Coordinates of C-alpha atoms in Angstrom, one line a residue:
X1 CA 6.2 2.4 4.2
X2 CA 5.6 -1.2 3.2
X3 CA 4.4 -2.6 -0.1
X4 CA 3.7 -6.1 1.4
X5 CA 6.6 -7.5 -0.5
X6 CA 4.3 -8.0 -3.5
X7 CA 6.1 -6.2 -6.3
X8 CA 6.2 -7.5 -9.9
X9 CA 7.5 -6.8 -13.4
X10 CA 6.2 -6.9 -17.0
X11 CA 6.7 -5.3 -20.4
X12 CA 4.1 -3.0 -21.8
X13 CA 3.4 0.6 -22.6
X14 CA 2.2 2.7 -19.7
X15 CA -1.5 3.4 -20.7
X16 CA -3.5 0.3 -20.5
X17 CA -6.0 1.7 -23.0
X18 CA -3.4 2.5 -25.5
X19 CA -3.5 0.0 -28.5
X20 CA 0.3 -0.3 -28.2
X21 CA -0.1 -2.0 -24.8
X22 CA -2.2 -4.8 -26.0
X23 CA 0.1 -5.3 -29.0
X24 CA 3.0 -5.6 -26.6
X25 CA 1.1 -8.1 -24.5
X26 CA 0.5 -10.4 -27.4
X27 CA 4.0 -11.8 -27.6
X28 CA 4.1 -12.8 -23.9
X29 CA 4.7 -16.5 -23.7
X30 CA 6.1 -16.7 -27.3
X31 CA 9.8 -17.4 -27.8
X32 CA 11.4 -14.3 -29.2
X33 CA 14.7 -14.0 -31.3
X34 CA 16.9 -11.3 -29.8
X35 CA 19.8 -9.4 -31.3
X36 CA 23.0 -11.5 -31.8
X37 CA 21.0 -14.8 -32.1
X38 CA 20.2 -14.9 -28.3
X39 CA 16.8 -16.2 -27.3
X40 CA 14.6 -15.5 -24.3
X41 CA 15.0 -18.3 -21.7
X42 CA 12.2 -20.6 -21.2
X43 CA 10.4 -21.6 -18.1
X44 CA 12.2 -19.3 -15.8
X45 CA 11.8 -19.2 -12.0
X46 CA 14.4 -17.5 -9.8
X47 CA 15.0 -18.0 -6.1
X48 CA 14.5 -14.8 -4.1
X49 CA 14.9 -16.2 -0.8
X50 CA 11.2 -15.8 0.4
X51 CA 10.1 -18.0 -2.6
X52 CA 10.4 -18.2 -6.2
X53 CA 9.6 -15.4 -8.7
X54 CA 8.1 -17.2 -11.9
X55 CA 8.2 -15.3 -15.0
X56 CA 4.9 -16.4 -16.7
X57 CA 5.8 -15.0 -20.1
X58 CA 8.7 -17.6 -20.4
X59 CA 6.1 -20.5 -20.1
X60 CA 4.3 -21.8 -23.2
X61 CA 2.2 -24.4 -21.3
X62 CA -0.2 -23.1 -18.8
X63 CA -0.4 -26.7 -17.2
X64 CA 3.4 -26.7 -16.5
X65 CA 3.1 -23.3 -14.9
X66 CA 0.3 -24.5 -12.7
X67 CA 2.2 -27.6 -11.7
X68 CA 5.3 -25.6 -10.8
X69 CA 3.2 -23.3 -8.5
X70 CA 1.7 -26.4 -6.8
X71 CA 5.4 -27.5 -5.9
X72 CA 5.7 -24.4 -3.7
X73 CA 7.7 -25.4 -0.4
X74 CA 6.2 -25.1 3.1
X75 CA 6.9 -21.7 4.6
X76 CA 7.7 -20.0 1.1
X77 CA 5.6 -17.9 -1.1
X78 CA 6.1 -18.3 -4.9
X79 CA 4.7 -15.7 -7.2
X80 CA 3.9 -16.2 -11.0
X81 CA 3.9 -12.9 -12.7
X82 CA 3.3 -11.9 -16.3
X83 CA 1.0 -14.8 -16.9
X84 CA -0.3 -14.6 -20.4
X85 CA -3.5 -16.6 -19.7
X86 CA -4.1 -16.6 -16.1
X87 CA -7.6 -18.2 -16.4
X88 CA -6.1 -21.2 -18.1
X89 CA -3.3 -21.6 -15.4
X90 CA -6.0 -21.5 -12.7
X91 CA -8.3 -24.1 -14.6
X92 CA -5.5 -26.7 -14.1
X93 CA -5.5 -26.3 -10.2
X94 CA -8.6 -24.3 -9.0
X95 CA -8.4 -25.8 -5.6
X96 CA -4.8 -24.8 -5.1
X97 CA -4.2 -21.5 -7.0
X98 CA -5.8 -18.1 -6.9
X99 CA -5.4 -14.7 -8.6
X100 CA -3.6 -12.3 -6.4
X101 CA -5.6 -9.1 -5.6
X102 CA -2.8 -6.7 -6.2
X103 CA -2.0 -4.1 -8.6
X104 CA 1.0 -3.8 -10.9
X105 CA 2.6 -0.4 -11.5
X106 CA 5.3 0.5 -14.0
X107 CA 7.7 3.4 -14.2
X108 CA 9.1 4.2 -17.6
X109 CA 12.4 5.6 -16.8
X110 CA 11.7 8.5 -19.3
X111 CA 9.3 9.7 -16.6
X112 CA 11.7 9.5 -13.7
X113 CA 12.9 12.8 -12.1
X114 CA 15.9 12.6 -9.7
X115 CA 15.9 14.6 -6.5
X116 CA 18.9 16.7 -5.7
X117 CA 20.0 15.2 -2.4
X118 CA 19.1 12.4 0.1
X119 CA 18.6 13.3 3.9
X120 CA 21.8 13.4 5.8
X121 CA 20.4 10.8 8.3
X122 CA 20.1 8.0 5.7
X123 CA 22.7 5.8 4.1
X124 CA 21.7 3.4 1.4
X125 CA 24.0 0.7 0.0
X126 CA 24.2 -2.8 -1.1
X127 CA 23.9 -5.6 1.4
X128 CA 27.2 -7.0 2.6
X129 CA 28.3 -10.3 4.3
X130 CA 29.0 -8.3 7.5
X131 CA 25.3 -7.1 7.8
X132 CA 23.1 -8.8 10.6
X133 CA 21.0 -10.8 8.3
X134 CA 18.7 -12.1 11.0
X135 CA 17.8 -8.5 11.8
X136 CA 16.9 -8.0 8.1
X137 CA 14.6 -11.0 8.3
X138 CA 13.0 -9.7 11.5
X139 CA 12.2 -6.4 9.7
X140 CA 10.3 -8.6 7.2
X141 CA 8.5 -10.6 9.9
X142 CA 7.5 -7.5 11.7
X143 CA 5.6 -6.5 8.6
X144 CA 4.0 -9.9 8.2
X145 CA 6.2 -10.7 5.2
X146 CA 8.1 -14.1 4.6
X147 CA 11.8 -13.8 5.5
X148 CA 14.6 -15.3 3.5
X149 CA 15.7 -18.7 4.3
X150 CA 18.8 -19.1 6.4
X151 CA 21.9 -18.7 4.2
X152 CA 20.2 -17.1 1.3
X153 CA 22.0 -13.7 1.5
X154 CA 25.4 -15.5 1.2
X155 CA 24.4 -16.6 -2.2
X156 CA 24.0 -13.2 -3.7
X157 CA 27.3 -13.1 -5.4
X158 CA 26.2 -16.1 -7.6
X159 CA 22.9 -14.3 -8.3
X160 CA 23.6 -11.4 -10.9
X161 CA 20.0 -11.0 -11.6
X162 CA 19.3 -9.9 -7.8
X163 CA 20.3 -6.7 -6.1
X164 CA 19.6 -6.3 -2.4
X165 CA 19.8 -2.7 -1.0
X166 CA 19.7 -1.8 2.8
X167 CA 18.9 1.6 4.4
X168 CA 20.9 2.5 7.5
X169 CA 20.3 5.1 10.1
X170 CA 23.5 7.2 10.2
X171 CA 22.7 8.3 13.6
X172 CA 22.3 4.8 15.2
X173 CA 23.9 2.5 12.7
X174 CA 20.8 0.4 12.6
X175 CA 19.5 -1.1 9.4
X176 CA 16.0 0.4 8.9
X177 CA 15.0 -0.8 5.5
X178 CA 15.7 -3.2 2.7
X179 CA 14.6 -3.8 -1.0
X180 CA 15.3 -6.3 -3.7
X181 CA 15.6 -5.6 -7.3
X182 CA 15.4 -8.1 -10.1
X183 CA 17.2 -7.4 -13.4
X184 CA 15.0 -9.2 -16.1
X185 CA 17.8 -9.1 -18.7
X186 CA 20.1 -11.0 -16.3
X187 CA 17.2 -13.3 -15.2
X188 CA 15.9 -14.5 -18.7
X189 CA 17.4 -12.1 -21.3
X190 CA 14.2 -10.0 -21.4
X191 CA 13.6 -8.6 -24.8
X192 CA 11.7 -5.7 -23.3
X193 CA 14.8 -4.6 -21.2
X194 CA 12.9 -4.4 -17.9
X195 CA 13.4 -4.9 -14.2
X196 CA 11.3 -5.1 -11.0
X197 CA 11.3 -4.0 -7.4
X198 CA 10.4 -6.6 -4.7
X199 CA 10.2 -7.0 -0.9
X200 CA 10.4 -3.3 0.0
X201 CA 10.3 -3.1 3.7
X202 CA 11.0 -0.3 6.3
X203 CA 11.4 -0.6 10.0
X204 CA 7.9 0.3 11.5
X205 CA 9.7 1.9 14.4
X206 CA 12.1 4.1 12.4
X207 CA 11.9 7.8 13.0
X208 CA 13.8 8.6 9.8
X209 CA 11.3 9.9 7.1
X210 CA 10.9 8.6 3.6
X211 CA 13.0 5.5 3.9
X212 CA 10.9 3.5 1.4
X213 CA 11.0 6.4 -1.0
X214 CA 14.8 6.6 -1.1
X215 CA 15.4 2.9 -1.3
X216 CA 13.0 2.9 -4.3
X217 CA 14.9 5.9 -5.9
X218 CA 18.3 4.3 -5.3
X219 CA 17.3 1.0 -6.9
X220 CA 15.6 3.0 -9.8
X221 CA 18.9 5.0 -10.4
X222 CA 21.0 1.8 -10.2
X223 CA 18.8 0.3 -12.9
X224 CA 18.9 3.3 -15.1
X225 CA 22.7 3.1 -15.0
X226 CA 22.6 -0.4 -16.1
X227 CA 20.5 0.9 -19.2
X228 CA 17.2 -0.7 -18.3
X229 CA 14.1 0.8 -19.8
X230 CA 11.5 0.5 -16.9
X231 CA 10.9 -1.0 -13.5
X232 CA 7.6 -2.7 -12.3
X233 CA 6.3 -3.4 -8.9
X234 CA 3.2 -4.9 -7.3
X235 CA 1.2 -3.6 -4.3
X236 CA -1.9 -4.6 -2.5
X237 CA -5.0 -2.8 -4.1
X238 CA -5.9 -1.1 -0.8
X239 CA -2.4 0.0 0.2
X240 CA -3.2 3.7 -0.5
X241 CA 0.1 5.2 1.1
X242 CA 2.2 3.0 -1.1
X243 CA 0.2 3.7 -4.2
X244 CA 0.3 7.4 -3.6
X245 CA 4.1 7.2 -3.3
X246 CA 4.6 5.2 -6.3
X247 CA 2.4 7.6 -8.4
X248 CA 4.4 10.5 -7.1
X249 CA 7.5 8.8 -8.4
X250 CA 5.9 8.5 -11.8
X251 CA 4.6 4.9 -11.8
X252 CA 1.4 4.1 -13.7
X253 CA -0.8 1.0 -13.4
X254 CA -0.5 -1.7 -16.2
X255 CA -2.7 -4.7 -16.9
X256 CA -0.5 -7.3 -15.5
X257 CA -1.5 -10.0 -13.1
X258 CA -0.1 -12.7 -11.0
X259 CA -1.1 -16.2 -9.7
X260 CA -0.2 -17.7 -6.4
X261 CA -0.6 -20.9 -4.4
X262 CA -3.0 -20.9 -1.6
X263 CA -1.2 -21.2 1.7
X264 CA -1.5 -20.1 5.3
X265 CA 0.7 -17.0 4.5
X266 CA -1.6 -15.6 2.0
X267 CA -4.9 -17.1 3.3
X268 CA -6.5 -13.6 3.9
X269 CA -6.3 -12.9 0.3
X270 CA -8.6 -15.7 -0.9
X271 CA -10.9 -16.4 1.9
X272 CA -12.8 -13.1 1.8
X273 CA -13.5 -10.4 4.3
X274 CA -12.2 -10.6 7.9
X275 CA -15.3 -10.9 10.1
X276 CA -13.5 -9.2 12.9
X277 CA -12.4 -6.3 10.8
X278 CA -13.9 -3.7 13.3
X279 CA -11.8 -4.9 16.1
X280 CA -8.5 -3.0 16.8
X281 CA -5.2 -4.5 15.8
X282 CA -4.5 -6.0 19.3
X283 CA -7.7 -8.0 19.3
X284 CA -7.7 -8.8 15.6
X285 CA -4.3 -10.5 15.7
X286 CA -5.7 -12.8 18.5
X287 CA -8.9 -13.7 16.7
X288 CA -7.0 -14.4 13.6
X289 CA -4.7 -16.9 15.3
X290 CA -7.7 -18.4 16.9
X291 CA -9.6 -18.9 13.7
X292 CA -6.5 -20.4 12.2
X293 CA -6.7 -23.1 14.8
X294 CA -10.3 -23.8 14.3
X295 CA -11.5 -21.8 17.3
X296 CA -14.8 -20.0 16.8
X297 CA -14.8 -16.2 17.3
X298 CA -17.8 -14.1 18.4
X299 CA -17.3 -10.4 18.5
X300 CA -19.1 -8.9 21.6
X301 CA -18.1 -5.3 21.4
X302 CA -15.7 -4.3 18.7
X303 CA -15.2 -0.8 19.9
X304 CA -14.1 -2.0 23.4
X305 CA -12.1 -5.0 22.0
X306 CA -14.3 -7.6 23.6
X307 CA -14.7 -11.0 22.0
X308 CA -15.4 -14.6 22.9
X309 CA -13.5 -17.7 21.8
X310 CA -15.0 -21.1 21.8
X311 CA -14.0 -24.7 21.0
X312 CA -15.3 -28.2 22.0
X313 CA -17.6 -26.8 24.7
X314 CA -15.1 -24.4 26.2
X315 CA -15.6 -20.6 26.1
X316 CA -13.2 -17.8 27.0
X317 CA -14.1 -14.1 26.9
X318 CA -11.4 -11.6 26.2
X319 CA -10.6 -8.1 26.0
X320 CA -7.6 -8.1 23.7
X321 CA -4.9 -9.8 25.8
X322 CA -6.9 -9.6 29.1
X323 CA -8.9 -12.8 29.4
X324 CA -11.1 -14.6 32.1
X325 CA -7.9 -16.4 33.2
X326 CA -6.7 -13.1 34.7
X327 CA -8.5 -12.9 38.1
X328 CA -10.1 -9.6 39.3
X329 CA -7.6 -9.6 42.1
X330 CA -4.6 -9.9 39.8
X331 CA -5.9 -7.1 37.6
X332 CA -6.5 -4.8 40.7
X333 CA -2.9 -5.5 41.8
X334 CA -1.7 -4.1 38.4
X335 CA -4.2 -1.4 38.2
X336 CA -2.8 0.5 41.2
X337 CA 0.8 1.3 40.7
X338 CA 1.5 1.7 44.4
X339 CA 0.1 -1.8 45.1
X340 CA 2.1 -3.3 42.3
X341 CA 5.3 -1.8 43.8
X342 CA 4.7 -3.0 47.2
X343 CA 4.0 -6.6 46.1
X344 CA 7.2 -6.6 44.0
X345 CA 9.4 -5.1 46.8
X346 CA 8.0 -7.8 49.2
X347 CA 9.2 -10.5 46.6
X348 CA 12.8 -9.0 46.9
X349 CA 12.6 -7.3 43.4
X350 CA 14.2 -4.0 42.8
X351 CA 11.7 -1.1 42.5
X352 CA 12.3 2.7 42.6
X353 CA 11.4 4.6 45.8
X354 CA 7.8 5.9 45.6
X355 CA 5.4 8.1 47.7
X356 CA 1.9 9.5 47.3
X357 CA 1.9 13.1 46.3
X358 CA 0.4 14.9 49.3
X359 CA 1.3 18.3 50.7
X360 CA 4.1 20.7 49.6
X361 CA 6.4 19.4 52.4
X362 CA 6.0 15.7 51.0
X363 CA 6.9 16.9 47.5
X364 CA 9.9 19.0 48.7
X365 CA 11.3 16.2 50.9
X366 CA 11.1 13.7 48.0
X367 CA 12.7 16.0 45.5
X368 CA 15.5 16.7 48.0
X369 CA 16.3 12.9 48.1
X370 CA 16.3 12.3 44.3
X371 CA 17.9 14.3 41.4
X372 CA 14.9 13.8 39.1
X373 CA 11.2 12.7 39.8
X374 CA 8.5 11.0 37.8
X375 CA 5.0 12.1 38.4
X376 CA 2.3 9.5 37.5
X377 CA -1.4 8.8 38.2
X378 CA -1.7 5.8 40.6
X379 CA -4.2 4.2 37.9
X380 CA -4.2 4.7 34.2
X381 CA -2.6 3.3 31.0
X382 CA -1.1 4.4 27.7
X383 CA 1.2 6.9 29.4
X384 CA -1.7 9.3 30.3
X385 CA -0.7 12.0 32.9
X386 CA 2.9 10.8 33.2
X387 CA 5.7 13.2 33.3
X388 CA 9.3 12.1 33.6
X389 CA 12.6 13.7 34.6
X390 CA 11.2 16.7 36.6
X391 CA 13.7 18.5 38.8
X392 CA 11.9 21.7 39.9
X393 CA 9.5 21.8 42.7
X394 CA 7.1 24.2 40.9
X395 CA 7.0 22.0 37.7
X396 CA 6.4 18.8 39.9
X397 CA 3.5 20.5 41.7
X398 CA 2.0 21.5 38.2
X399 CA 2.5 17.9 37.0
X400 CA 0.7 16.6 40.1
X401 CA -2.2 18.8 39.4
X402 CA -2.3 17.8 35.7
X403 CA -2.1 14.1 36.8
X404 CA -5.0 14.4 39.0
X405 CA -7.2 14.9 36.1
X406 CA -6.6 11.1 35.3
X407 CA -6.7 9.8 38.9
X408 CA -7.3 11.5 42.3
X409 CA -4.3 9.5 43.8
X410 CA -0.9 10.8 42.2
X411 CA 2.5 9.2 42.9
X412 CA 6.0 10.7 43.1
X413 CA 8.6 8.1 41.9
X414 CA 12.4 8.1 41.8
X415 CA 13.4 8.7 38.2
X416 CA 15.7 5.8 37.2
X417 CA 17.9 6.5 34.1
X418 CA 18.4 3.8 31.4
X419 CA 16.3 2.1 28.6
X420 CA 12.6 1.7 29.0
X421 CA 12.2 -2.2 28.6
X422 CA 8.9 -4.0 28.2
X423 CA 8.9 -7.7 29.0
X424 CA 6.0 -10.0 28.1
X425 CA 5.3 -13.0 30.3
X426 CA 2.7 -15.4 29.4
X427 CA 2.0 -18.6 31.4
X428 CA 5.0 -17.5 33.6
X429 CA 7.4 -17.7 30.7
X430 CA 9.1 -14.8 29.0
X431 CA 7.9 -14.6 25.3
X432 CA 9.2 -11.2 24.3
X433 CA 11.3 -8.2 25.3
X434 CA 11.5 -4.9 23.6
X435 CA 13.1 -1.6 24.4
X436 CA 10.8 1.4 24.0
X437 CA 12.2 4.7 23.0
X438 CA 10.5 8.2 23.1
X439 CA 9.8 9.9 19.8
X440 CA 12.4 12.1 18.3
X441 CA 12.5 14.2 15.1
X442 CA 15.4 15.0 12.9
X443 CA 15.7 18.7 11.6
X444 CA 15.9 19.3 7.8
X445 CA 16.7 23.0 8.0
X446 CA 13.3 24.0 6.5
X447 CA 10.3 22.7 8.5
X448 CA 9.4 23.8 12.1
X449 CA 9.6 21.5 14.9
X450 CA 5.8 21.4 15.2
X451 CA 5.6 20.5 11.4
X452 CA 8.2 17.8 11.9
X453 CA 6.3 16.3 14.9
X454 CA 3.1 16.3 12.8
X455 CA 4.8 14.4 10.0
X456 CA 6.3 11.8 12.4
X457 CA 2.9 11.5 14.2
X458 CA 1.3 10.6 10.8
X459 CA 4.0 8.0 10.1
X460 CA 3.6 6.4 13.5
X461 CA 0.0 6.4 13.1
X462 CA 0.1 4.6 9.8
X463 CA 2.7 2.1 11.0
X464 CA 0.5 1.2 14.1
X465 CA -2.9 1.1 12.7
X466 CA -3.9 4.3 14.3
X467 CA -2.7 3.3 17.8
X468 CA 0.4 5.6 18.0
X469 CA 0.4 9.4 17.7
X470 CA 2.3 12.3 19.1
X471 CA 0.2 14.9 21.0
X472 CA 1.0 18.5 20.5
X473 CA 0.3 19.1 24.3
X474 CA 1.8 20.8 27.2
X475 CA 4.2 17.9 27.9
X476 CA 5.4 18.0 24.2
X477 CA 5.9 21.8 24.5
X478 CA 7.8 21.4 27.7
X479 CA 10.3 18.9 26.2
X480 CA 10.9 21.1 23.3
X481 CA 11.2 24.2 25.4
X482 CA 13.7 22.3 27.8
X483 CA 15.9 21.7 24.7
X484 CA 16.0 25.5 24.0
X485 CA 13.4 25.6 21.2
X486 CA 9.8 26.4 20.5
X487 CA 7.3 24.5 18.3
X488 CA 7.5 27.2 15.5
X489 CA 11.3 27.3 15.3
X490 CA 13.2 25.5 12.4
X491 CA 15.4 22.6 13.7
X492 CA 18.8 22.7 12.0
X493 CA 19.4 20.0 9.4
X494 CA 20.7 16.7 10.7
X495 CA 20.0 17.6 14.5
X496 CA 17.9 15.2 16.5
X497 CA 15.4 16.4 19.1
X498 CA 13.6 14.2 21.6
X499 CA 9.9 15.6 21.9
X500 CA 8.4 13.4 24.6
X501 CA 10.1 12.1 27.8
X502 CA 7.9 9.0 28.0
X503 CA 8.3 6.0 25.6
X504 CA 4.7 4.7 25.4
X505 CA 3.6 3.5 22.1
X506 CA 0.3 5.6 22.2
X507 CA 2.1 8.8 22.5
X508 CA 4.6 8.2 19.6
X509 CA 7.1 5.9 21.1
X510 CA 8.9 3.2 19.2
X511 CA 9.5 -0.5 20.1
X512 CA 12.6 -2.4 19.2
X513 CA 12.9 -6.1 19.9
X514 CA 15.7 -7.3 22.1
X515 CA 14.5 -10.8 23.2
X516 CA 17.5 -12.5 22.1
X517 CA 19.7 -10.0 24.1
X518 CA 17.8 -10.2 27.4
X519 CA 20.0 -11.0 30.4
X520 CA 18.9 -14.1 32.4
X521 CA 18.6 -11.9 35.5
X522 CA 16.1 -9.6 33.9
X523 CA 14.2 -12.8 32.6
X524 CA 14.1 -14.3 36.0
X525 CA 12.9 -11.1 37.6
X526 CA 10.0 -10.7 35.0
X527 CA 8.8 -14.3 35.8
X528 CA 9.1 -13.7 39.6
X529 CA 7.1 -10.4 39.3
X530 CA 4.4 -12.3 37.3
X531 CA 4.1 -15.0 40.0
X532 CA 4.1 -12.3 42.7
X533 CA 1.2 -10.6 41.0
X534 CA -0.5 -14.1 40.2
X535 CA -1.2 -13.0 36.7
X536 CA -0.8 -15.3 33.6
X537 CA -0.4 -12.6 31.0
X538 CA 1.3 -9.4 31.9
X539 CA 3.6 -6.7 30.4
X540 CA 6.3 -5.6 32.9
X541 CA 8.0 -2.3 32.5
X542 CA 11.7 -2.2 33.6
X543 CA 14.2 0.6 33.5
X544 CA 17.7 -0.9 32.7
X545 CA 21.1 0.5 31.9
X546 CA 21.7 -2.3 29.4
X547 CA 19.4 -5.2 28.4
X548 CA 22.3 -7.5 28.4
X549 CA 23.3 -6.8 31.9
X550 CA 21.8 -7.7 35.2
X551 CA 20.8 -4.2 36.7
X552 CA 17.2 -3.1 36.7
X553 CA 14.3 -1.6 38.4
X554 CA 10.7 -2.5 37.7
X555 CA 8.3 0.4 37.4
X556 CA 4.9 -1.0 36.4
X557 CA 2.9 -4.0 35.4
X558 CA 0.3 -3.9 32.5
X559 CA -2.5 -6.5 32.8
X560 CA -3.5 -5.9 29.1
X561 CA -0.2 -5.7 27.2
X562 CA -0.5 -5.0 23.4
X563 CA 0.8 -8.2 21.8
X564 CA 0.9 -6.6 18.3
X565 CA 3.6 -4.5 19.5
X566 CA 6.0 -7.4 19.8
X567 CA 5.9 -9.0 16.4
X568 CA 7.6 -11.1 15.1
X569 CA 8.0 -12.8 18.6
X570 CA 5.1 -15.4 18.9
X571 CA 3.2 -13.5 21.7
X572 CA -0.2 -14.2 20.1
X573 CA 0.5 -17.9 19.5
X574 CA 1.5 -18.2 23.3
X575 CA -1.6 -16.4 24.3
X576 CA -3.9 -18.7 22.4
X577 CA -1.7 -21.7 23.6
X578 CA -2.6 -20.5 27.2
X579 CA -6.4 -20.3 26.5
X580 CA -6.7 -23.5 24.5
X581 CA -3.6 -25.7 25.4
X582 CA -4.8 -28.7 23.3
X583 CA -4.5 -26.6 20.0
X584 CA -0.8 -26.0 20.6
X585 CA 1.1 -27.5 17.6
X586 CA 4.6 -27.8 16.3
X587 CA 4.0 -24.8 14.1
X588 CA 4.1 -22.5 17.2
X589 CA 7.8 -21.7 17.3
X590 CA 10.1 -19.1 18.8
X591 CA 11.6 -16.5 16.6
X592 CA 14.9 -18.1 16.2
X593 CA 13.2 -21.2 14.9
X594 CA 11.0 -19.1 12.6
X595 CA 13.6 -17.0 11.2
X596 CA 15.6 -19.9 10.0
X597 CA 12.5 -21.4 8.0

């Protein structure tokens, strides 16, 4: 779950139609006397790493608030919340500022109901100096959120108003979520005794359920223990999954608004509707980057992902990441997996043994030479018709018959063990690398395996804009049965079960960035493969025992790789650089540069 890091805070009764609500709103912006002679601080803005959180109720002069917002640093995102008179603030800088189209929600802690136990697979704790902070930044970037600047997290000991929590997958040890809490009493001596939740993010690839909910709950319970009265957050008005979660926790919408500075990060919030909204996510990311550079976009067939880009008399037609710069010959080389393998083998690259599935004798001879076999259609994409790790002749024959529904020519391939690695090469340079993992479910002791798969499938679909889902088909049933279960059995609590053998995104697989860890031999092999195929944009599928080691086997090449799957690596920027090299700018940077912004 992701609330787009737009979460806020305020001080008002829950029902916006209640007269008490408006009475409470009246004092915002006025200096208040507090018990013990302490006053609420004035003109407060706190550094949150991604930008400044500006408390509007501490400003008495709207012009000063507007001027502060206009001083926003490049690459940051400042937010002014609890602005008493937002229309007056906007009037002082109408060209530079805008009203954020988000909703503010509040949880009165009297409404909160604690659940008895957290899932066994999830650990939630405060961030420590030993945590891999660049990986936390990559989580935010993968969700299109602004990462904290380099060194910010080391300052948390000097910021008592901030609490940063991380969620850790107990099974893998990976950090799969993060949230920031702001204590208003510590920040500006808040007379309303509130706090707020910010920058909630979860790994879009995690298979652990309800990470966002448990991060929110942990923060809520910490703030209750501190004696705070309520917690606020803000969420985009159209983020229905997040809104549904917050309402389930007891949050209610309140009439609180925020003002932001116009910048490239939040451009989509003030320029109006996206003219390419009917395109899928793979095409839409490219057209968005093109328009950012002043390149005109014409949608030719939204359903098929076809569009035309034009600038200064130059036109390029694309289908997602497949463009006119990829020749028909190069495309046909990738389209037939047997041809791909022969060309790569001729180049001296390592590929698994492969034969065309013919008569029973061919199948039996191939199985006798290899412990496990992959059956795949010679043509096809998105993992359709592929079965991995088959060992019995009868099941291989059945898989061959099934694969022929997708292509008459079916291949038998040596099954190579290891991690499924996708490497993106653009303009004969490696731009991104990611390990792909098959979908797995974790038992909770109450739901059937089929129900767990359906729940995970819904989360994968939501995280990928509808591109990833786990089919409850014969292959899923085979994988579950091979593990000794059936779909209607209950999986014991804490036990993990892999439910597919393939790691394709479209059948529920997850993608984990490993660009920084890629061994030079793997990088070199990917570039050599692209050159052998004479293709300028390609996704190469490797099987590797370790991404940081030199051993590999290349199993496929994809002429239309999904660039959206490799965020936050700059795959889309490099693609547009290839098509329109004169639009390349200093702002087009690699991840290690961007994460230090």
